Tab-separated table of C-alpha atoms and ligand atoms in Angstrom:
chain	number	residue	atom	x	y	z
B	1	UNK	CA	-39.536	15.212	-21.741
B	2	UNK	CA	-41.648	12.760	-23.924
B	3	UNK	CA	-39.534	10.300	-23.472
B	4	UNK	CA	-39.372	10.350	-19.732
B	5	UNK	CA	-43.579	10.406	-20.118
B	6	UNK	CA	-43.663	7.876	-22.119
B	7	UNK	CA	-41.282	5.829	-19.415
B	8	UNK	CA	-43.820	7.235	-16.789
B	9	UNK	CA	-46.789	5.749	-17.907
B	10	UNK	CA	-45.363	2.627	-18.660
B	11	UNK	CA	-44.421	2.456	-15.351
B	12	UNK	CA	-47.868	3.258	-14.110
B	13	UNK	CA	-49.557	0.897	-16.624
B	14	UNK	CA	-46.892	-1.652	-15.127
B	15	UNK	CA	-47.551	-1.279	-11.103
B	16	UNK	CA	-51.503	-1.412	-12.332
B	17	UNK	CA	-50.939	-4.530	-13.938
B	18	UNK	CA	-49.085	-6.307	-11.030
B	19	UNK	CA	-51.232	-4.648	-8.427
B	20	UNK	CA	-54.189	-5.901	-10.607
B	21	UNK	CA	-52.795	-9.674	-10.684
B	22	UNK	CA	-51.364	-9.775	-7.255
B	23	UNK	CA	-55.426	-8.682	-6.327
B	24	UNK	CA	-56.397	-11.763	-8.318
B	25	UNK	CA	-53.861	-13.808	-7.130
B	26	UNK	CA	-55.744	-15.681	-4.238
B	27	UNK	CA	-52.535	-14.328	-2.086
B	28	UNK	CA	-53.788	-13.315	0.800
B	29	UNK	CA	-54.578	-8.937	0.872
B	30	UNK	CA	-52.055	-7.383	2.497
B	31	UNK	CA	-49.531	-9.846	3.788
B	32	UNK	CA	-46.999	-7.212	1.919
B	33	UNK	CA	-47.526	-4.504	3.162
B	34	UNK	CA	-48.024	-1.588	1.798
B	35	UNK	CA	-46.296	-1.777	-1.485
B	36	UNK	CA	-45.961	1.782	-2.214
B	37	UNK	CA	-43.624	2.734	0.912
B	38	UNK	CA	-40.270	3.959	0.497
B	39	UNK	CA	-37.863	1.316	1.092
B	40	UNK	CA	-34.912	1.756	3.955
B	41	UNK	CA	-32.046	3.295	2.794
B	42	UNK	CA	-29.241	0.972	2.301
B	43	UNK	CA	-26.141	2.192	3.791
B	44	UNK	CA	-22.994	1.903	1.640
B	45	UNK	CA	-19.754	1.286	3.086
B	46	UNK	CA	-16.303	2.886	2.350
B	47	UNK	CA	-12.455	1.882	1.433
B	48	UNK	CA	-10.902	2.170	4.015
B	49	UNK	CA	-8.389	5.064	4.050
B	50	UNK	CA	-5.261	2.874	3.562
B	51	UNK	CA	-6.175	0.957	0.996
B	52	UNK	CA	-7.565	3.947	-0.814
B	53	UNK	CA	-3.787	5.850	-0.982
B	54	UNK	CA	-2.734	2.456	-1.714
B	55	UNK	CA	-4.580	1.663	-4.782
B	56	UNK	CA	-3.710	5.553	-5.957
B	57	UNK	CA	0.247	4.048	-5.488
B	58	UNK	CA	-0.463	0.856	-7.696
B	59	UNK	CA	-2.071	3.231	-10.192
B	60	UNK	CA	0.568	5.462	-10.847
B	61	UNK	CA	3.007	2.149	-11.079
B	62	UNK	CA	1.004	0.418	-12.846
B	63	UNK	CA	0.252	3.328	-15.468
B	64	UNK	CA	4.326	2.902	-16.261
B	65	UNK	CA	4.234	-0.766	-16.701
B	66	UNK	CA	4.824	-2.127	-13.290
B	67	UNK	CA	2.579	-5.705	-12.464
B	68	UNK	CA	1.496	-6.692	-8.769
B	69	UNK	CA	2.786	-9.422	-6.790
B	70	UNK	CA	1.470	-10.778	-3.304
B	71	UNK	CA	2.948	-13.113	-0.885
B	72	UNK	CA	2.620	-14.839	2.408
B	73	UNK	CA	2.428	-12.973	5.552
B	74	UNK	CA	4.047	-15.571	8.096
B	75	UNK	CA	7.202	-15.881	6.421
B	76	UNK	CA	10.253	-17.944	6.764
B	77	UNK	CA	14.054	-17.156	7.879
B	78	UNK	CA	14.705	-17.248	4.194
B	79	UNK	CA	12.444	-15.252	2.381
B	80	UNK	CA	12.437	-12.555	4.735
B	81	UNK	CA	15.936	-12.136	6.352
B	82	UNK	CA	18.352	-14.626	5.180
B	83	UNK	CA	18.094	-14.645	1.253
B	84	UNK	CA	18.193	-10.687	1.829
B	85	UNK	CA	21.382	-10.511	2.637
B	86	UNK	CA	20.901	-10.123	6.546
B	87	UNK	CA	23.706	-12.945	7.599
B	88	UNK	CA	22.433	-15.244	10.874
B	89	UNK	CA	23.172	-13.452	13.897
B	90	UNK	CA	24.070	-10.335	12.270
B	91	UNK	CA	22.990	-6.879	14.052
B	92	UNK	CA	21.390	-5.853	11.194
B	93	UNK	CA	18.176	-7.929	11.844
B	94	UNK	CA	17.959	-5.867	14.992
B	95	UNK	CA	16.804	-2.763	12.826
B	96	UNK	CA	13.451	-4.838	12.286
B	97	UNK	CA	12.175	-6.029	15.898
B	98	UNK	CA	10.514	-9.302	14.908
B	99	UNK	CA	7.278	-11.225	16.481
B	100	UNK	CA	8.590	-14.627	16.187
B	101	UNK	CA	5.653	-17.640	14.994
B	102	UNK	CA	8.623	-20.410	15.431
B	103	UNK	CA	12.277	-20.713	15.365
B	104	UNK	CA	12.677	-19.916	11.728
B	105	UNK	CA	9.160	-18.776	11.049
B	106	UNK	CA	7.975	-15.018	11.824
B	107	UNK	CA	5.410	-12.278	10.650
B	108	UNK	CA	7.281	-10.640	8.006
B	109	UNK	CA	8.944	-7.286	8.976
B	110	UNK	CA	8.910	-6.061	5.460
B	111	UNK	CA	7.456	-6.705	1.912
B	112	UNK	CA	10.644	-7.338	0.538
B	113	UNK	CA	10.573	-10.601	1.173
B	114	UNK	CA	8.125	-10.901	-1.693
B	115	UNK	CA	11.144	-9.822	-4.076
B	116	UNK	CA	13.120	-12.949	-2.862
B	117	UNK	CA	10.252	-14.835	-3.943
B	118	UNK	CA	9.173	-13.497	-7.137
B	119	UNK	CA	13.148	-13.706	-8.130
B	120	UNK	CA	13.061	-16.993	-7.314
B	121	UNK	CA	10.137	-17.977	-9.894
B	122	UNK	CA	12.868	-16.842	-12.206
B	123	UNK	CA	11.113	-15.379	-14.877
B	124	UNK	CA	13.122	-11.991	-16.205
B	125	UNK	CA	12.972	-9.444	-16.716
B	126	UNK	CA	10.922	-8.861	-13.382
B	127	UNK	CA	9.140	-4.924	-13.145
B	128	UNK	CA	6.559	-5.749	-10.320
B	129	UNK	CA	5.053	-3.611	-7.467
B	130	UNK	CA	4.197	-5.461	-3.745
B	131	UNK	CA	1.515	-4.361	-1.507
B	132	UNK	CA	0.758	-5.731	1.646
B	133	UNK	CA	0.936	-5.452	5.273
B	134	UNK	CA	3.759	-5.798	7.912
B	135	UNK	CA	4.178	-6.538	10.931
B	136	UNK	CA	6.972	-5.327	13.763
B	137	UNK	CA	7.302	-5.709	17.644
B	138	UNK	CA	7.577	-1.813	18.276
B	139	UNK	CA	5.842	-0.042	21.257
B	140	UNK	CA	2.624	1.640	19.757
B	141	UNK	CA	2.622	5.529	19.394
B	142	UNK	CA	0.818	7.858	17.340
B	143	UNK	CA	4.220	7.510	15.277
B	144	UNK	CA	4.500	3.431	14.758
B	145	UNK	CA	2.143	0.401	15.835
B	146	UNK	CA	3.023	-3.224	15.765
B	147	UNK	CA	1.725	-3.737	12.378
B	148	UNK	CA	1.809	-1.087	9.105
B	149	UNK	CA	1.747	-1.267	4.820
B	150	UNK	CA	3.904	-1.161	2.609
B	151	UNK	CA	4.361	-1.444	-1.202
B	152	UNK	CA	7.622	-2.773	-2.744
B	153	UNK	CA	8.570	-2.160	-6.118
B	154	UNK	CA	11.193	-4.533	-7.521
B	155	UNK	CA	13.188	-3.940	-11.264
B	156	UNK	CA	15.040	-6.670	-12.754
B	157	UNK	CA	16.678	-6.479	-16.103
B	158	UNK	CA	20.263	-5.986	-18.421
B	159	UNK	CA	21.606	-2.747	-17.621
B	160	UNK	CA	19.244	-1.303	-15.352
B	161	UNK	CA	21.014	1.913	-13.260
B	162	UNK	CA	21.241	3.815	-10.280
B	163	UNK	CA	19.437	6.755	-13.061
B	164	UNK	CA	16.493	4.079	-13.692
B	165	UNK	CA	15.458	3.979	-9.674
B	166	UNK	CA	15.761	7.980	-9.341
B	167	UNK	CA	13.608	8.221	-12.971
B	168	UNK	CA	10.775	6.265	-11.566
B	169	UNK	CA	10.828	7.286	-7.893
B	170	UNK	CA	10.655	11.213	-9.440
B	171	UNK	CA	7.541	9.676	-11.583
B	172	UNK	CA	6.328	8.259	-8.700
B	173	UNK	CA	6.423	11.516	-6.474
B	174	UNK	CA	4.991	14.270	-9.471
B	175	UNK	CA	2.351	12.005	-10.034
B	176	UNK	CA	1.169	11.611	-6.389
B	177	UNK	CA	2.212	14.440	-4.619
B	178	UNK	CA	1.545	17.309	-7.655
B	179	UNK	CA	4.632	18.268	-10.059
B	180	UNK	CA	6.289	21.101	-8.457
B	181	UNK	CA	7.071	18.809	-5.222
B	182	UNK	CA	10.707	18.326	-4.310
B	183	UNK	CA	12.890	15.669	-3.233
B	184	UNK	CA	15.881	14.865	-2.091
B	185	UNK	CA	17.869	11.562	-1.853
B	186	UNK	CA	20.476	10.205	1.317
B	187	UNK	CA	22.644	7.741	1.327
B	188	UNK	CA	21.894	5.340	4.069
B	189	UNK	CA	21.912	1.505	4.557
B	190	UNK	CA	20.445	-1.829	3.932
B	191	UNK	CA	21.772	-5.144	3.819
B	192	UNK	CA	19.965	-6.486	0.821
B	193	UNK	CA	21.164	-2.519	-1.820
B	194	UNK	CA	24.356	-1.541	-2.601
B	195	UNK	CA	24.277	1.839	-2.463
B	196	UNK	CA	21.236	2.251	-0.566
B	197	UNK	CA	19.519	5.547	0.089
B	198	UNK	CA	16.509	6.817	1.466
B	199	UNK	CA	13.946	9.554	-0.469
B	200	UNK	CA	12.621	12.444	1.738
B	201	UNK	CA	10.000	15.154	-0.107
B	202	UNK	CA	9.168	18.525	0.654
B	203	UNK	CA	6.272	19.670	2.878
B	204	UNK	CA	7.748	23.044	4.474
B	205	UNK	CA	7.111	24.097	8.200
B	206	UNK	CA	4.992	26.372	7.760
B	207	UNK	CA	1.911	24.661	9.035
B	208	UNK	CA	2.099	23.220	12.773
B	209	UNK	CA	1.764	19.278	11.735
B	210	UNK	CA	4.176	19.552	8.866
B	211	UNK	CA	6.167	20.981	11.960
B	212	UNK	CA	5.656	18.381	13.731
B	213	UNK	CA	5.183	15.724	11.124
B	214	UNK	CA	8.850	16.867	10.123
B	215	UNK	CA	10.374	17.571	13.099
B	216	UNK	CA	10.912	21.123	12.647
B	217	UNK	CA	13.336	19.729	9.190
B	218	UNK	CA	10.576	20.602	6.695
B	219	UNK	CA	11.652	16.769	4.986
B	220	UNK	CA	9.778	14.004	5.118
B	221	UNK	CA	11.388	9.663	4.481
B	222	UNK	CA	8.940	7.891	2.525
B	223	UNK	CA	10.685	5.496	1.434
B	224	UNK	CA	13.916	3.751	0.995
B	225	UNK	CA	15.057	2.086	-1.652
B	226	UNK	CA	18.756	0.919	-3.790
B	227	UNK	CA	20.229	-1.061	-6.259
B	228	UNK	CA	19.513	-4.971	-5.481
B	229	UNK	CA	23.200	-6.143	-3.696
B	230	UNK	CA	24.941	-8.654	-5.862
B	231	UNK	CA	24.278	-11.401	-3.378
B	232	UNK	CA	20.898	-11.207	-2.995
B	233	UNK	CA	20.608	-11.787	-6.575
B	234	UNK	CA	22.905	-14.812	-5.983
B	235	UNK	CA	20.748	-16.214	-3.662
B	236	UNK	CA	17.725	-16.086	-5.454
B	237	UNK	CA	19.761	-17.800	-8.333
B	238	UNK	CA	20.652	-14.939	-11.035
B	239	UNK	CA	23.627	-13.712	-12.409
B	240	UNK	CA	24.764	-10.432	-11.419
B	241	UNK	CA	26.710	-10.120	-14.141
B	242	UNK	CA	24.421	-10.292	-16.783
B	243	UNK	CA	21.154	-8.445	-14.616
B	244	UNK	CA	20.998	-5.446	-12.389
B	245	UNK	CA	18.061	-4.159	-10.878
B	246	UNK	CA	16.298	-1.507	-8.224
B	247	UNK	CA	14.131	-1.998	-5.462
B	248	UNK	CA	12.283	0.235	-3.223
B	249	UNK	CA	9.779	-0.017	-0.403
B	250	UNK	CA	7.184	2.767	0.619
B	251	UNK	CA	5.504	3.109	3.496
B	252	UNK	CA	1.815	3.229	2.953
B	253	UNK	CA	0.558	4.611	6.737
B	254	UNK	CA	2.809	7.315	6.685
B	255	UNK	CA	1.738	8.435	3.083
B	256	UNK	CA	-1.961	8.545	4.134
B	257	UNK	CA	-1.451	10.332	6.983
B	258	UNK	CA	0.460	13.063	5.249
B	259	UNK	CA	-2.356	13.079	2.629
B	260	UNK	CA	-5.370	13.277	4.780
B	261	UNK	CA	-4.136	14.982	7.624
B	262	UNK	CA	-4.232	12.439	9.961
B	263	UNK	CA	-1.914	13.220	13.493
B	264	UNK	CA	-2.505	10.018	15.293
B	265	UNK	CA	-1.390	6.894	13.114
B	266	UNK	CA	-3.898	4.537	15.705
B	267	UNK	CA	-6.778	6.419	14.276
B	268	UNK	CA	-6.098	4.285	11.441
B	269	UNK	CA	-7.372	0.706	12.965
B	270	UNK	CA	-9.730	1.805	15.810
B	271	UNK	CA	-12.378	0.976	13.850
B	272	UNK	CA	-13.939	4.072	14.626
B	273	UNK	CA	-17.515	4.348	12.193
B	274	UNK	CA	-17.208	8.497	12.807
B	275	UNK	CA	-13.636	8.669	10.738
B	276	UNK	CA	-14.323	5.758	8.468
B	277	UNK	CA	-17.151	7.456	7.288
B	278	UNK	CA	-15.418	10.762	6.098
B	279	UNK	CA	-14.053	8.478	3.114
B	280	UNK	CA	-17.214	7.629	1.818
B	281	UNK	CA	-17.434	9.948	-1.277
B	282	UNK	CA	-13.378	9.309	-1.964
R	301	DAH	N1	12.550	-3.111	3.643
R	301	DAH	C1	12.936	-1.769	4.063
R	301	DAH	C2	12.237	-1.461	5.372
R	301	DAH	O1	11.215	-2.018	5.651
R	301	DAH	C3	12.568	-0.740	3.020
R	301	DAH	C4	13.344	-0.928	1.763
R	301	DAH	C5	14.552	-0.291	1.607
R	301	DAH	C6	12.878	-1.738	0.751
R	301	DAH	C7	15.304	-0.430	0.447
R	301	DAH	C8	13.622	-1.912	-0.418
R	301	DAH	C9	14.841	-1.232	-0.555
R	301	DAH	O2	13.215	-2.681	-1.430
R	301	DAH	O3	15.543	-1.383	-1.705
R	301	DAH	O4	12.699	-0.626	6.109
C-alpha cells in the first residue's frame, strides 16, 4: 500500500510537472486535446487456429529433441515425387492430384519433400520436424480443400527401428491428446516406407461428430508414417546399409478440427473475424 502511494504521487507530481511545462511551452493551448482522456482501446489480434495446434505439435517434438526444417512451396519433380520413390509415370502419383506450375515444377502435394532435401544437405544423424502447408487439386468439401498443413517428422541414424517410430508416435499422441488415449496402427502403403502404416486414435461414437467425424468406426487417421524405403535413401545419397530411419507426416487441419470442434474444415480460411476471434485468449 505505501509503495503503490508513493508510485501515486510521483505520478501526480509527474503529470503536474509536464502539464506545468507544456503551459509554459509557447505551444499553442489545446492543440492536444484533452490530455486526460482515455485512450482507444487497441484491439489485439489472435493465432490463427492452425497455427496454434501446430506450434502445440512442434512443442511436444521439440521437447524430445526433434529440430525444424522449412522448405520451398513450388517444388520440383525431384524433391517432391521423383527422389521419393514415386517412379515417372507410375500410378502412384495419382494418390496426390497435383496443380501443375510447369512441366516438372508443381505446388508440393506433401511436406515430405522437405525430407529429400534436408537428406540431401547430408549432415547425419538427421531428427527434424517439417511444418508447412500443401497444396492438392481436390474438389473442396467440408472434408478436404485444395490446400491443407502438415508437419513431417524425419529420423535418420545407425540402427534406428520400426520400435523407434511407434515409441515417438505413442509420445507424440499421450502428450497431445491426454495419456489414457488409444491407438492403433495399419499397414498400408507409400512409395517412399517400407513397411508403411497409417496411425488411427480413439475418439468413441458416442457423441454425434465423433460419429460423424469417424464414420460411425469410432477411429480416427492422423497420420501416416514408415520406415524411409532403401531407395529413397539412395537417392538422396546415403547408405542404407549403414543408416535407417522413420518418417511420418501429420495432418495439421484435421487435428484442429478434432480439437476445437470444428465440423466444416472451410471455416478454417473464410476469414471470418466472428470465429477468429474465439482464439483470442488461447
Ligand atoms: N506424404 C504422405 C501424405 O501426404 C504422408 C506420409 C506418409 C508422410 C508416410 C511420411 C510417411 O513421411 O512416412 O499422404
Amino acid at each position: 500500500g505505501q509503495a503503490l502511494n508513493t508510485l501515486k504521487t510521483k505520478a501526480e507530481e509527474k503529470v503536474e510537472t509536464l502539464t506545468n511545462n507544456l503551459d509554459n511551452s509557447g505551444v499553442q493551448k489545446n492543440i492536444y486535446g484533452d490530455l486526460t482522456r482515455p485512450a482507444e482501446p487497441i484491439e489485439l489480434g489472435a493465432r490463427h487456429p492452425i497455427s496454434i495446434v501446430k506450434n502445440q505439435i512442434i512443442d511436444v517434438f521439440s521437447r524430445i529433441g526433434f529440430t525444424i526444417s522449412e522448405g520451398p512451396e513450388i517444388e520440383d519433380d525431384w524433391h517432391n515425387f521423383s527422389a521419393r520413390n514415386f517412379p515417372p509415370e507410375h500410378p502412384a502419383r495419382d494418390m496426390q492430384d497435383t496443380f501443375f506450375v510447369e512441366k516438372e515444377v508443381a505446388l508440393r502435394t506433401h511436406t515430405s519433400s522437405v525430407q529429400v532435401r534436408l537428406m540431401e544437405a547430408g549432415e547425419l544423424p538427421i531428427r527434424s520436424i517439417m511444418p508447412g502447408r500443401v497444396y492438392r487439386n481436390e474438389a473442396i468439401s467440408a472434408r478436404s480443400n485444395c490446400f491443407f498443413h502438415q508437419v513431417e517428422g524425419l529420423y535418420i541414424d545407425k540402427g534406428v527401428s520400426f520400435s523407434d517410430l511407434k515409441q515417438t508416435l505413442y509420445n507424440f499422441v499421450q502428450e497431445f491428446f491426454g495419456a489414457n488415449t488409444k491407438v492403433r496402427f495399419r499397414a498400408s502403403y507409400f512409395p517412399f516406407t517400407e513397411p508403411s502404416a497409417e496411425m488411427d486414435i480413439y475418439l468413441g461414437t458416442e457423441t454425434e461428430s465423433d460419429y460423424r467425424l469417424t464414420k460411425g468406426t469410432g477411429w480416427l487417421e492422423i497420420l501416416g508414417c514408415g520406415m524411409v524405403d532403401p531407395n529413397v535413401l539412395e537417392n538422396c545419397k546415403i547408405d542404407p546399409k549403414e543408416y535407417s530411419g522413420f518418417a511420418f507426416g501429420l495432418g495439421v487441419d484435421r487435428i484442429a478440427m478434432l480439437k476445437y470442434g470444428v465440423k466444416d474444415l472451410r471455416t478454417f480460411f473464410n476469414s471470418d473475424k466472428r470465429f477468429l476471434d474465439q482464439f483470442v485468449n488461447l
